[in-house]
Short mmCIF file of C-alpha atoms and ligand atoms in Angstrom, two decimals:
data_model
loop_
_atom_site.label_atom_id
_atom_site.label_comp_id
_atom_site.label_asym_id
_atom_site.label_seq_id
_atom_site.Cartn_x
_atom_site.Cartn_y
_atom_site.Cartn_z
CA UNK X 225 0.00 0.00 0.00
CA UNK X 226 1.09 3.54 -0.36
CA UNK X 227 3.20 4.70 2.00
CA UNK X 228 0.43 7.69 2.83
CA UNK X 229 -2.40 5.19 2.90
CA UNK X 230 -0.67 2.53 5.06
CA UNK X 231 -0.43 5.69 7.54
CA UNK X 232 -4.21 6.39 7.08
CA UNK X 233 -5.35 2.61 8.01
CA UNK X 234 -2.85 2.43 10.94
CA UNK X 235 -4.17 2.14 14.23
CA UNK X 236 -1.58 1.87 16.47
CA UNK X 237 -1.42 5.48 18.10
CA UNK X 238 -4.66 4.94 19.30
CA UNK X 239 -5.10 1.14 20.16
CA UNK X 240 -1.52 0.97 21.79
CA UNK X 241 -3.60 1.44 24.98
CA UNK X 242 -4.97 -2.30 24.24
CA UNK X 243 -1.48 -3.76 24.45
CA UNK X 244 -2.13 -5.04 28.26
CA UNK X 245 -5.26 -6.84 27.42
CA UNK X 246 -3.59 -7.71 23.66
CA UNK X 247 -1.27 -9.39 25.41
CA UNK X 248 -3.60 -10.68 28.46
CA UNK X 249 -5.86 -12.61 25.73
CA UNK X 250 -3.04 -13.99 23.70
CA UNK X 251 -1.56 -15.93 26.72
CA UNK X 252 -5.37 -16.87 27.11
CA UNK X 253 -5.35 -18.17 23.42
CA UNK X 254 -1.71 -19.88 23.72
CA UNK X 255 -3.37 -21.55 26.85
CA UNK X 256 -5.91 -22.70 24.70
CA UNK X 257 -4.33 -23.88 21.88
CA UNK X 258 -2.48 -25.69 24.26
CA UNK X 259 -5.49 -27.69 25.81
CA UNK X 260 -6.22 -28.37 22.19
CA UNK X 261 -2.79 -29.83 21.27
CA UNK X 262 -1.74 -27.32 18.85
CA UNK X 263 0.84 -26.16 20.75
CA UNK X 264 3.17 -27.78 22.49
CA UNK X 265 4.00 -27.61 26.28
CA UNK X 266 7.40 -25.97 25.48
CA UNK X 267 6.05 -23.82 22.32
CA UNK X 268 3.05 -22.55 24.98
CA UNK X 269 6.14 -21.38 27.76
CA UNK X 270 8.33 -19.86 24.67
CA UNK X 271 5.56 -17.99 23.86
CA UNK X 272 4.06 -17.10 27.34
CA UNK X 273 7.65 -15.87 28.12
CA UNK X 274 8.23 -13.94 24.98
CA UNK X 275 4.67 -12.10 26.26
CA UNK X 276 5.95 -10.83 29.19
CA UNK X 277 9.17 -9.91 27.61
CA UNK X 278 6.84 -8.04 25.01
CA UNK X 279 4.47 -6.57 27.66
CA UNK X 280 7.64 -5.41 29.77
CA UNK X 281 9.14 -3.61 26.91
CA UNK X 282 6.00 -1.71 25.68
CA UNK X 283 5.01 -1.08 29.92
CA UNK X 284 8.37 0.38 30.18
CA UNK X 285 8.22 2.26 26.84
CA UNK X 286 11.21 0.49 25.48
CA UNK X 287 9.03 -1.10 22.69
CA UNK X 288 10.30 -0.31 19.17
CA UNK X 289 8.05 -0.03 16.47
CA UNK X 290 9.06 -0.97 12.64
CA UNK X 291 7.09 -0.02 9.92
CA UNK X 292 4.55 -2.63 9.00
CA UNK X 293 3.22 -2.55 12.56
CA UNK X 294 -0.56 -1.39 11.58
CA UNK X 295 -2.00 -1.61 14.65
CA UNK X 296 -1.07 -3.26 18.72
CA UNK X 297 -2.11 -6.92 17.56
CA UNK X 298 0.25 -6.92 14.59
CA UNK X 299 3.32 -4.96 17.13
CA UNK X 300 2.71 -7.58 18.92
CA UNK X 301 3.02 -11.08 17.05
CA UNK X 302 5.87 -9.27 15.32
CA UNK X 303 8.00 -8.92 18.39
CA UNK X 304 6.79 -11.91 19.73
CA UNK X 305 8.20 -13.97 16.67
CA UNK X 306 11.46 -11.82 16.59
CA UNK X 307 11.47 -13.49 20.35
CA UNK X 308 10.60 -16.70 19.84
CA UNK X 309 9.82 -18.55 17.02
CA UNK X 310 6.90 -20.42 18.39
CA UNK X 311 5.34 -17.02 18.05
CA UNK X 312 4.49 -17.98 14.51
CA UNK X 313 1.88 -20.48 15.87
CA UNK X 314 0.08 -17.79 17.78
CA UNK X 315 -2.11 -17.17 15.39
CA UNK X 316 -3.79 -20.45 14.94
CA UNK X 317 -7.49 -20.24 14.77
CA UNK X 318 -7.34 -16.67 15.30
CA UNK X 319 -8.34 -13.70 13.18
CA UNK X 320 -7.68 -9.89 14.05
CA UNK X 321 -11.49 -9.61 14.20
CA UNK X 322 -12.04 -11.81 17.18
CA UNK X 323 -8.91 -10.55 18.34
CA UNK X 324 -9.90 -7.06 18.39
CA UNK X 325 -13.20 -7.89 19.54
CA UNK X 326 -11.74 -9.59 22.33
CA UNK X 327 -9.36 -6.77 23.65
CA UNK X 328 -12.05 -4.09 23.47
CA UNK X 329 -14.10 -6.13 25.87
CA UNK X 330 -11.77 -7.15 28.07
CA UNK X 331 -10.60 -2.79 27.99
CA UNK X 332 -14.17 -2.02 28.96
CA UNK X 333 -14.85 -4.74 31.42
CA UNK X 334 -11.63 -2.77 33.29
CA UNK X 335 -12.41 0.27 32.63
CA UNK X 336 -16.19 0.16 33.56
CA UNK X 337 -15.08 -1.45 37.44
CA UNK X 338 -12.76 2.04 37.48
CA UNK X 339 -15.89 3.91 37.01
CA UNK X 340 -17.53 2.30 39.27
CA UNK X 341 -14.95 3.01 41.56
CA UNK X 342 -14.48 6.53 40.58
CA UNK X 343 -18.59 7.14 41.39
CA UNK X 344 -18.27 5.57 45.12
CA UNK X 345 -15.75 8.05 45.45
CA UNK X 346 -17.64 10.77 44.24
CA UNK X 347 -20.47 9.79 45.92
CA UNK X 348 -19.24 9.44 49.30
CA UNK X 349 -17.49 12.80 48.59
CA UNK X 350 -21.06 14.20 48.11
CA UNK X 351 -22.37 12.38 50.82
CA UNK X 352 -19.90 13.32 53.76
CA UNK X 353 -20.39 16.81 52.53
CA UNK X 354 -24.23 16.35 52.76
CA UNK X 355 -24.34 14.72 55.93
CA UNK X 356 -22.18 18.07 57.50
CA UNK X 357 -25.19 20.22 56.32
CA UNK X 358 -28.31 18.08 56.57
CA UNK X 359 -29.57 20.33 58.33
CA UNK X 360 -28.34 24.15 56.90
CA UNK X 361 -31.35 25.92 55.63
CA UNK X 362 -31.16 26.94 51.56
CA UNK X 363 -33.46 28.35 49.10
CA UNK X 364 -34.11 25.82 46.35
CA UNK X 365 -34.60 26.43 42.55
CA UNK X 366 -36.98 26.07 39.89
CA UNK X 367 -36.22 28.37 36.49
CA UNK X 368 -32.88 29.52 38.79
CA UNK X 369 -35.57 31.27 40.90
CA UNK X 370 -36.28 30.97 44.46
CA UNK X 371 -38.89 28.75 45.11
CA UNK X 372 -39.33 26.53 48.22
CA UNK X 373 -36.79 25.74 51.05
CA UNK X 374 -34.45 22.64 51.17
CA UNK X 375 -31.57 21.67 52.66
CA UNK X 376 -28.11 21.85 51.41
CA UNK X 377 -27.34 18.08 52.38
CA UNK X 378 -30.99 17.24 50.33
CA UNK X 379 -29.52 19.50 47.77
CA UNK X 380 -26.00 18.03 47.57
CA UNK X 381 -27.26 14.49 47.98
CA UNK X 382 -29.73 15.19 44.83
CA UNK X 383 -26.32 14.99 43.14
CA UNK X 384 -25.33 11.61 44.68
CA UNK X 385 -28.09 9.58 43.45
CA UNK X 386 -28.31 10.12 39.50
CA UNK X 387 -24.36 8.72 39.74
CA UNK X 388 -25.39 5.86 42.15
CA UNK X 389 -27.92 5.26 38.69
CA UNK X 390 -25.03 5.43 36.82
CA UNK X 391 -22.98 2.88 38.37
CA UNK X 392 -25.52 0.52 37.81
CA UNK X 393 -25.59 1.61 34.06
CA UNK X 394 -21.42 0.84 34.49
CA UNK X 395 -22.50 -2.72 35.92
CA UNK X 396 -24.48 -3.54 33.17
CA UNK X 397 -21.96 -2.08 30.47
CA UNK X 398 -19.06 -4.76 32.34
CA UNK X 399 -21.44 -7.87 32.24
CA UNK X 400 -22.81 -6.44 28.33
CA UNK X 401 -19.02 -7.04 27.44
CA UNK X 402 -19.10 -10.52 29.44
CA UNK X 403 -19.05 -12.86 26.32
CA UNK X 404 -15.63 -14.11 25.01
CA UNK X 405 -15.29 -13.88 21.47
CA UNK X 406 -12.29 -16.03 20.62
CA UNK X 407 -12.96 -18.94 18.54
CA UNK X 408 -14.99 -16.91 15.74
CA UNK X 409 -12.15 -16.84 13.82
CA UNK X 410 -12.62 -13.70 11.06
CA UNK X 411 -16.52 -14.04 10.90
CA UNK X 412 -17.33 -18.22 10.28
CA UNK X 413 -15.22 -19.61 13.19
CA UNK X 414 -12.46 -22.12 12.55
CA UNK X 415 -11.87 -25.74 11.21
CA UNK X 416 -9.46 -26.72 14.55
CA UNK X 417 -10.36 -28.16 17.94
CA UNK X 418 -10.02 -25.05 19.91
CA UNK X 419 -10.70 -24.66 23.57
CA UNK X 420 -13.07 -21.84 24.11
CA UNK X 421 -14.26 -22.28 26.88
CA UNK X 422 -10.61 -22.45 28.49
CA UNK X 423 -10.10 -18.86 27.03
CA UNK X 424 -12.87 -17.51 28.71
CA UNK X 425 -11.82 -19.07 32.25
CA UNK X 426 -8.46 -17.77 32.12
CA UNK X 427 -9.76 -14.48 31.36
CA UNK X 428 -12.86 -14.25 33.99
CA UNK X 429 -15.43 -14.34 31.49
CA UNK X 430 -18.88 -15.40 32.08
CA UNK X 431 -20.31 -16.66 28.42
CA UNK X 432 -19.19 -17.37 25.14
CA UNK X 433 -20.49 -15.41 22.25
CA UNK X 434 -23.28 -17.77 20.50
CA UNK X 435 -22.82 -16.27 16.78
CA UNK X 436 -19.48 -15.57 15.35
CA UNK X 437 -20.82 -13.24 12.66
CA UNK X 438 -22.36 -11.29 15.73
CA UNK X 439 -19.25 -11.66 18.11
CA UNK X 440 -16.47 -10.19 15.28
CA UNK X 441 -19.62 -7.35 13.88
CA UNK X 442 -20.89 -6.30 16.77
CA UNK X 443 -20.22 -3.62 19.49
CA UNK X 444 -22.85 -2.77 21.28
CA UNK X 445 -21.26 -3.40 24.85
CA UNK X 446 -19.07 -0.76 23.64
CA UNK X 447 -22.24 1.94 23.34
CA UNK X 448 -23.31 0.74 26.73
CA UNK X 449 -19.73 1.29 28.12
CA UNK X 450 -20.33 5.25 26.01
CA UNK X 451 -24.02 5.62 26.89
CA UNK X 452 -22.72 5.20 30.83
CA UNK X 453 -19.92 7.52 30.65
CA UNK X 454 -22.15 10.27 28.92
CA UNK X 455 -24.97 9.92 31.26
CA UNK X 456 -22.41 10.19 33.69
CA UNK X 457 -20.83 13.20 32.69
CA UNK X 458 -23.85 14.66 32.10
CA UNK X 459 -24.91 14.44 35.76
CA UNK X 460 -21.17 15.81 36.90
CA UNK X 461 -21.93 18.79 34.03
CA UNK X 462 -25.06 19.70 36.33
CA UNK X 463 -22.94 19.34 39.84
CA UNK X 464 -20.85 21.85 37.96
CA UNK X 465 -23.26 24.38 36.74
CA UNK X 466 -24.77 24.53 40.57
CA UNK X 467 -21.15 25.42 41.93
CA UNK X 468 -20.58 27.64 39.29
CA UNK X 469 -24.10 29.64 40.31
CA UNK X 470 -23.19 28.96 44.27
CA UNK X 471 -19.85 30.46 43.91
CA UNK X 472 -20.82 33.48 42.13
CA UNK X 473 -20.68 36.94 43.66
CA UNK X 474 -24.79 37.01 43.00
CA UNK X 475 -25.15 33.70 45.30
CA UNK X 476 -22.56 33.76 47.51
CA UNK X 477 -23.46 30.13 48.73
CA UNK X 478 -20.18 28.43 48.86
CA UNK X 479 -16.70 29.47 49.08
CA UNK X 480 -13.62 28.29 46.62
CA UNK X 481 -10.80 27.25 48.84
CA UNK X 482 -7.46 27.99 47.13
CA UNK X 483 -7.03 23.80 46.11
CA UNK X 484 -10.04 24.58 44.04
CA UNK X 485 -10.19 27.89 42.72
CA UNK X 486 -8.01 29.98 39.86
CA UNK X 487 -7.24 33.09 39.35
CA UNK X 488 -7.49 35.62 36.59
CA UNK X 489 -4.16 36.13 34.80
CA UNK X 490 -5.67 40.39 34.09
CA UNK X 491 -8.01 40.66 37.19
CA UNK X 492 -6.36 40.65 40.52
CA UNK X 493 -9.56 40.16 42.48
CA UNK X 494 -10.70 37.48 40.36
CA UNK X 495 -11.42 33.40 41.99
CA UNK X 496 -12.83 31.50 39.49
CA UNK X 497 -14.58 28.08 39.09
CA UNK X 498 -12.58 26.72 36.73
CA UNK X 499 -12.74 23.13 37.18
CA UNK X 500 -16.52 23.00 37.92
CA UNK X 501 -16.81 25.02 34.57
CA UNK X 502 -14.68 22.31 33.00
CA UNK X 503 -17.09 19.44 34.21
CA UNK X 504 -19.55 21.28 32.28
CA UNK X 505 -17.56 21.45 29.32
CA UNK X 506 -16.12 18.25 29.15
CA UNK X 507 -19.57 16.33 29.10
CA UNK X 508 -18.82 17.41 25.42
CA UNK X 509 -16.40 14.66 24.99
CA UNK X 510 -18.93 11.33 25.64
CA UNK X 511 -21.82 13.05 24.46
CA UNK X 512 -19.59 12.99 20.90
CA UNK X 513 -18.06 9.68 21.26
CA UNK X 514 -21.54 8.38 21.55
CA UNK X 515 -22.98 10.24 18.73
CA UNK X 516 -18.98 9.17 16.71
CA UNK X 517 -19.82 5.41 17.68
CA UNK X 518 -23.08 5.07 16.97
CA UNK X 519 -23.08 7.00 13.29
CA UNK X 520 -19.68 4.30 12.66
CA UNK X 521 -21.94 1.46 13.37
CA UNK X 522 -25.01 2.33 11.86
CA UNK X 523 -25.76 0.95 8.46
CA UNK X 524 -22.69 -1.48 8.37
CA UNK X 525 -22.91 -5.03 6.69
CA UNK X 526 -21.84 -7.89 8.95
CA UNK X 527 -19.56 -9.33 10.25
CA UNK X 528 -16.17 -7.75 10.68
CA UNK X 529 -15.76 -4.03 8.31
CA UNK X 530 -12.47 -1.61 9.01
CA UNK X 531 -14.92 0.89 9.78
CA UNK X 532 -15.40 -0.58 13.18
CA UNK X 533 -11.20 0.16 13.82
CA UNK X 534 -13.08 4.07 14.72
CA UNK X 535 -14.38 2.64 17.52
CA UNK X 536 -11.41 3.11 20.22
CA UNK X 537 -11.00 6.44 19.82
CA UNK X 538 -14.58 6.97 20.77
CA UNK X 539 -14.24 4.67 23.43
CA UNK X 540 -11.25 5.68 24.91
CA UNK X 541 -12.07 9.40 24.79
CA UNK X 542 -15.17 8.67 26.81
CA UNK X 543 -13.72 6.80 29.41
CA UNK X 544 -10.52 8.79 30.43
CA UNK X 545 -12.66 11.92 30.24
CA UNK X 546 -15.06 9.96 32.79
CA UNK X 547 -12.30 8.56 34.89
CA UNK X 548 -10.56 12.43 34.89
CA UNK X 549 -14.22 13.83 35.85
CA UNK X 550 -15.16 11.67 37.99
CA UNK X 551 -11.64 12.19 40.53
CA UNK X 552 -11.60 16.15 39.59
CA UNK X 553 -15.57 16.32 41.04
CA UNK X 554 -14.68 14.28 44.51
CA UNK X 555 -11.77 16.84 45.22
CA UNK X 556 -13.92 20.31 44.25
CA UNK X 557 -16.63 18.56 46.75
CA UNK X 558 -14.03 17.94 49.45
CA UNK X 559 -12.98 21.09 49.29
CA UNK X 560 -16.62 22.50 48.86
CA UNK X 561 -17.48 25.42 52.19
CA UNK X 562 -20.93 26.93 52.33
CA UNK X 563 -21.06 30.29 53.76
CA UNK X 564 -24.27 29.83 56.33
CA UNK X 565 -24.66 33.55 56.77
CA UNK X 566 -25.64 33.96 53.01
CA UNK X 567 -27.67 30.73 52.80
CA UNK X 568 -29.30 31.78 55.77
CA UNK X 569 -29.81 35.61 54.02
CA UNK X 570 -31.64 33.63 50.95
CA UNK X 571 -33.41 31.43 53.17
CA UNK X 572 -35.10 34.15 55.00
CA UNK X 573 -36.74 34.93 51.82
CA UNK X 574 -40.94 34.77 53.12
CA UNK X 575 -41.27 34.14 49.78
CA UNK X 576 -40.10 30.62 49.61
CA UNK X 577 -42.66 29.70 52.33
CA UNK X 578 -45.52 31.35 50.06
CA UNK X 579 -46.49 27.80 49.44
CA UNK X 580 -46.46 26.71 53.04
CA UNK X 581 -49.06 29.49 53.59
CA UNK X 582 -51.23 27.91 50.76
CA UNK X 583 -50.59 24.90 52.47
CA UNK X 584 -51.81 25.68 55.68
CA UNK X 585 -54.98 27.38 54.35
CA UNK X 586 -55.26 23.58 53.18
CA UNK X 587 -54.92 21.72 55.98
CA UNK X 588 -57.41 24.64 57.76
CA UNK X 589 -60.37 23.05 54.75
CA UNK X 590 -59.51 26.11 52.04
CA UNK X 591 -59.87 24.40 48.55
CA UNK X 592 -56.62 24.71 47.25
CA UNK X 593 -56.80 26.99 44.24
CA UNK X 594 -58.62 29.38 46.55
CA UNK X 595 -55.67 28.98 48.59
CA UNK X 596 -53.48 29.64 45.70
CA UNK X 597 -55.03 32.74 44.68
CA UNK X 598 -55.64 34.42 48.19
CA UNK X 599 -51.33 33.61 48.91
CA UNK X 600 -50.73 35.10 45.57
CA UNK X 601 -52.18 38.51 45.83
CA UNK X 602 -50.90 38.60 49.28
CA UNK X 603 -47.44 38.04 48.07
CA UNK X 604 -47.97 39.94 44.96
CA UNK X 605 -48.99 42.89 47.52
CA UNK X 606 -45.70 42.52 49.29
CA UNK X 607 -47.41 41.65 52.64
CA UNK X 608 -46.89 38.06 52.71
CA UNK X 609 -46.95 36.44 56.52
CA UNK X 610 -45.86 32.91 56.16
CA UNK X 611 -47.50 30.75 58.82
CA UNK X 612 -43.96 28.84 60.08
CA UNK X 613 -40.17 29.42 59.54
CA UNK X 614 -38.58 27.47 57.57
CA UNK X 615 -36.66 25.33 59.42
CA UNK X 616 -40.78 24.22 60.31
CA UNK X 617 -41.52 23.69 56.95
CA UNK X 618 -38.33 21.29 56.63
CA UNK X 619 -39.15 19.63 60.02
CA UNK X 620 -42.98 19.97 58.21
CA UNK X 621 -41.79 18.01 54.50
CA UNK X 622 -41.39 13.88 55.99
CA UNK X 623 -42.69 12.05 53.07
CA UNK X 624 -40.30 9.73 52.16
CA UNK X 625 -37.71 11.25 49.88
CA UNK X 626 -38.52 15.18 51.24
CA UNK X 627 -35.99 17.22 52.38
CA UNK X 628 -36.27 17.00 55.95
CA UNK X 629 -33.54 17.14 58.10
CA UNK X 630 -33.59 13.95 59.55
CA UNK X 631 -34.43 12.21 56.73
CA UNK X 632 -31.71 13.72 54.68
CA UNK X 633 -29.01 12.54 57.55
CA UNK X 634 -30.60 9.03 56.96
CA UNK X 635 -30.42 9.12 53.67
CA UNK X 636 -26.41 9.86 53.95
CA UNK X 637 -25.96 6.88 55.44
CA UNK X 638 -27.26 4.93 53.13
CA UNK X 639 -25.64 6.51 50.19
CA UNK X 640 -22.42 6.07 51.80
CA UNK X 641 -22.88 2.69 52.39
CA UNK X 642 -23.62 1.50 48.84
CA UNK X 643 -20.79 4.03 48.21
CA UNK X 644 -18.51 1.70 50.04
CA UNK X 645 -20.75 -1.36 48.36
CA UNK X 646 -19.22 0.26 44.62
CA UNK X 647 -15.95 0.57 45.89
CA UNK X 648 -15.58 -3.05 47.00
CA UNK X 649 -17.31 -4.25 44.17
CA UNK X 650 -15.07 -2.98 42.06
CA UNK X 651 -12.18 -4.71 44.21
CA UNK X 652 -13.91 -7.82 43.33
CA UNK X 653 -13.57 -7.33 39.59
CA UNK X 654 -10.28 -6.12 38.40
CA UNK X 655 -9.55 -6.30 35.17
CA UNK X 656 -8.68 -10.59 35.02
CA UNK X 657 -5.70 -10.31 32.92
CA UNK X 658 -3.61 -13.68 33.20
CA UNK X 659 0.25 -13.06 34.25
N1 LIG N 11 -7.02 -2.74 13.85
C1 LIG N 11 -8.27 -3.36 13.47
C2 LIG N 11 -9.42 -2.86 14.31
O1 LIG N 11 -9.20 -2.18 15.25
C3 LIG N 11 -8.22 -4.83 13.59
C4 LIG N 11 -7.65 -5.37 12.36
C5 LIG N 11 -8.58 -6.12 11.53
N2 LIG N 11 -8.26 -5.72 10.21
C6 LIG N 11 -8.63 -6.38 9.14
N3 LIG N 11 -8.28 -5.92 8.00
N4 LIG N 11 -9.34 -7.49 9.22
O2 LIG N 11 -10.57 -3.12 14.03
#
């Protein structure tokens, strides 16, 4: 190929990152081939050695690359073979497309338990910071207006529970990419005796795939790994947007402690938000790899076409952007201080009690859009008199999920246990790469 176009199809800036698992499922496959009989006992150690000797070199960034390597899985058997020449029987039974298919799984299988772990950290971050204020008294919003009190812990743990969703969408992406692949060959599978089911052992996986058109063609696991990080960073984008609004001049509700804050390289006065703007911006990043992976795989004949080599980037993008998001939003939380005397300023607002006034019109038999209308003019007038402060009306709201005090505090708990629940589970499941 031309020299220009072999540099257009190569892969190997971006799917270098694969050269762990790469490396991880070909000691899997030599394994199997092994149990098969196609290799022998001292082929399978030449080659398991040359691995490591392969792995060390590339971990180290010793690894030197010639020119036909086109992507990690071809760096790899090259070297391998320059090692040893049992690596020539590496291959056996294997294509590049099962190959692939297999190293992207195993990649998101580790990379979704990091997530996971990343969220319990987040979330206890949110958590510890709501259970210090389950009780501090704050306005809360509706069109960025004042509207009805709440606590800041309620607040603060309203940011704890759309990640606790997403962990479980990171679950399902690691047991989406749960079926081992190897053994479908380049599309139809393969004439020789391998040992699939030894593969997927060694590597901790819980299935095989059932179609090897479907295994090499498709990557859906992949958009579930995506659709995860974006929700993800979507949710961290909102955390950011409050802080922004809380550490503004206008609001005045929390404070940026010098680990968190910038300053202005003109304005001498200025502290900015800087990182909680960035978790806004960067939600950018997954919301296009989604949209990139997606368009790649829409339309495209099975099994195995090069288009599907686009997917890594995508991937990758969306998960180190997560993983960077995910640690950069547990550190601006740590280091989060509300001011009390200006949430207790906005609290004080009789306005937010307006429907607390309603309210107890209710409870006293007034139909409520009477209610409604008699508050209104009253607060329209600017003579308002809410019935009860609004520490009340917190003590007042104990339906299950309100923001009362006490419930919030409860609620804490709990979130900081299945915190600790993520970050154990994703003890449990390391990525299973064999040594
Ligand atoms: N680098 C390719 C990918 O990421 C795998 C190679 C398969 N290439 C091929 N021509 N069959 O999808």
């Amino acid at each position: 190929m031309l020299p220009e176009l072999e540099r257009f199809s190569s892969s190997l800036d971006v799917d270098f990152e694969l050269f762990p698992y790469d490396i991880a499922g070909s000691i899997a496959h030599a394994r199997g081939l092994a149990a098969a009989g196609l290799l022998t006992p001292a082929q399978l150690k030449a080659i398991e050695r040359g691995l490591r000797v392969v792995r060390k070199e590339m971990s180290e960034g010793r690894f030197t690359f010639v020119d036909t390597d086109e992507d990690i899985h071809t760096a790899v058997e090259r070297r391998l073979t320059e090692i040893t020449p049992a690596g020539a029987s590496l291959h056996t039974g294997r294509s590049r497309n099962d190959q692939v298919a297999l190293d992207l799984r195993l990649y998101a299988r580790a990379a979704a338990s990091a997530l996971i772990d990343g969220i319990a950290g987040a979330v206890d971050a949110l958590a510890l910071k709501a259970a210090d204020h389950a009780a501090w008294v704050m306005p809360g919003f509706t069109h960025v207006q004042r509207a009805q009190p709440v606590t800041v812990g309620h607040h603060v743990l309203a940011h704890a529970e759309p990640l606790l969703r997403d962990a479980e969408r990171f679950r399902h992406a690691y047991d989406a990419a749960g079926d081992m692949p190897l053994g479908s060959g380049a599309l139809a599978g393969t004439t020789l005796p391998l040992q699939r089911e030894v593969v997927a052992r060694e590597l901790g996986f819980e299935r095989l795939t059932a179609n090897s058109i479907d295994a090499v063609a498709d990557r859906d696991f992949a958009l579930d790994l995506v659709y995860a990080c974006m929700t993800a960073a979507i949710h961290l984008s909102r955390l950011g947007e409050d802080i922004v609004l809380w550490a503004s001049s206008e609001f005045g509700f929390v404070k940026l402690a010098d680990e968190i804050a910038t300053g202005s390289s003109l304005m001498p006065q200025k502290r900015n938000p800087d990182i909680a703007e960035l978790l806004r911006g960067r939600a950018g990043r997954p919301v296009g790899s989604l949209v990139a992976l997606a368009t790649t795989l829409k339309g495209l004949p099975l099994a195995y076409d090069r288009d599907l080599q686009e997917d890594k980037a995508a991937v990758f993008a969306a998960v180190d952007s997560g993983l960077d998001s995910l640690r950069a939003a547990r550190l601006l939380v740590e280091h989060l201080a509300f001011d009390r005397d200006r949430l207790a300023v906005a609290a004080a607002d009789p306005g937010l009690l307006a429907t607390d006034a309603a309210e107890a019109l209710v409870a006293s038999g007034t139909p409520f859009r009477r209610a409604h209308e008699t508050i209104g003019k009253q607060a329209a007038a600017g003579n308002l008199r809410p019935p009860w402060d609004a520490a009340t009306s917190l003590r007042k709201r104990d339906l299950a999920g309100a923001p009362n005090p006490r419930r919030v505090a409860a609620r804490t708990r709990v979130v900081r246990r299945q915190a600790a629940a993520l970050h154990r589970w994703a003890q449990e499941h390391p990525p299973a790469l064999p040594d």
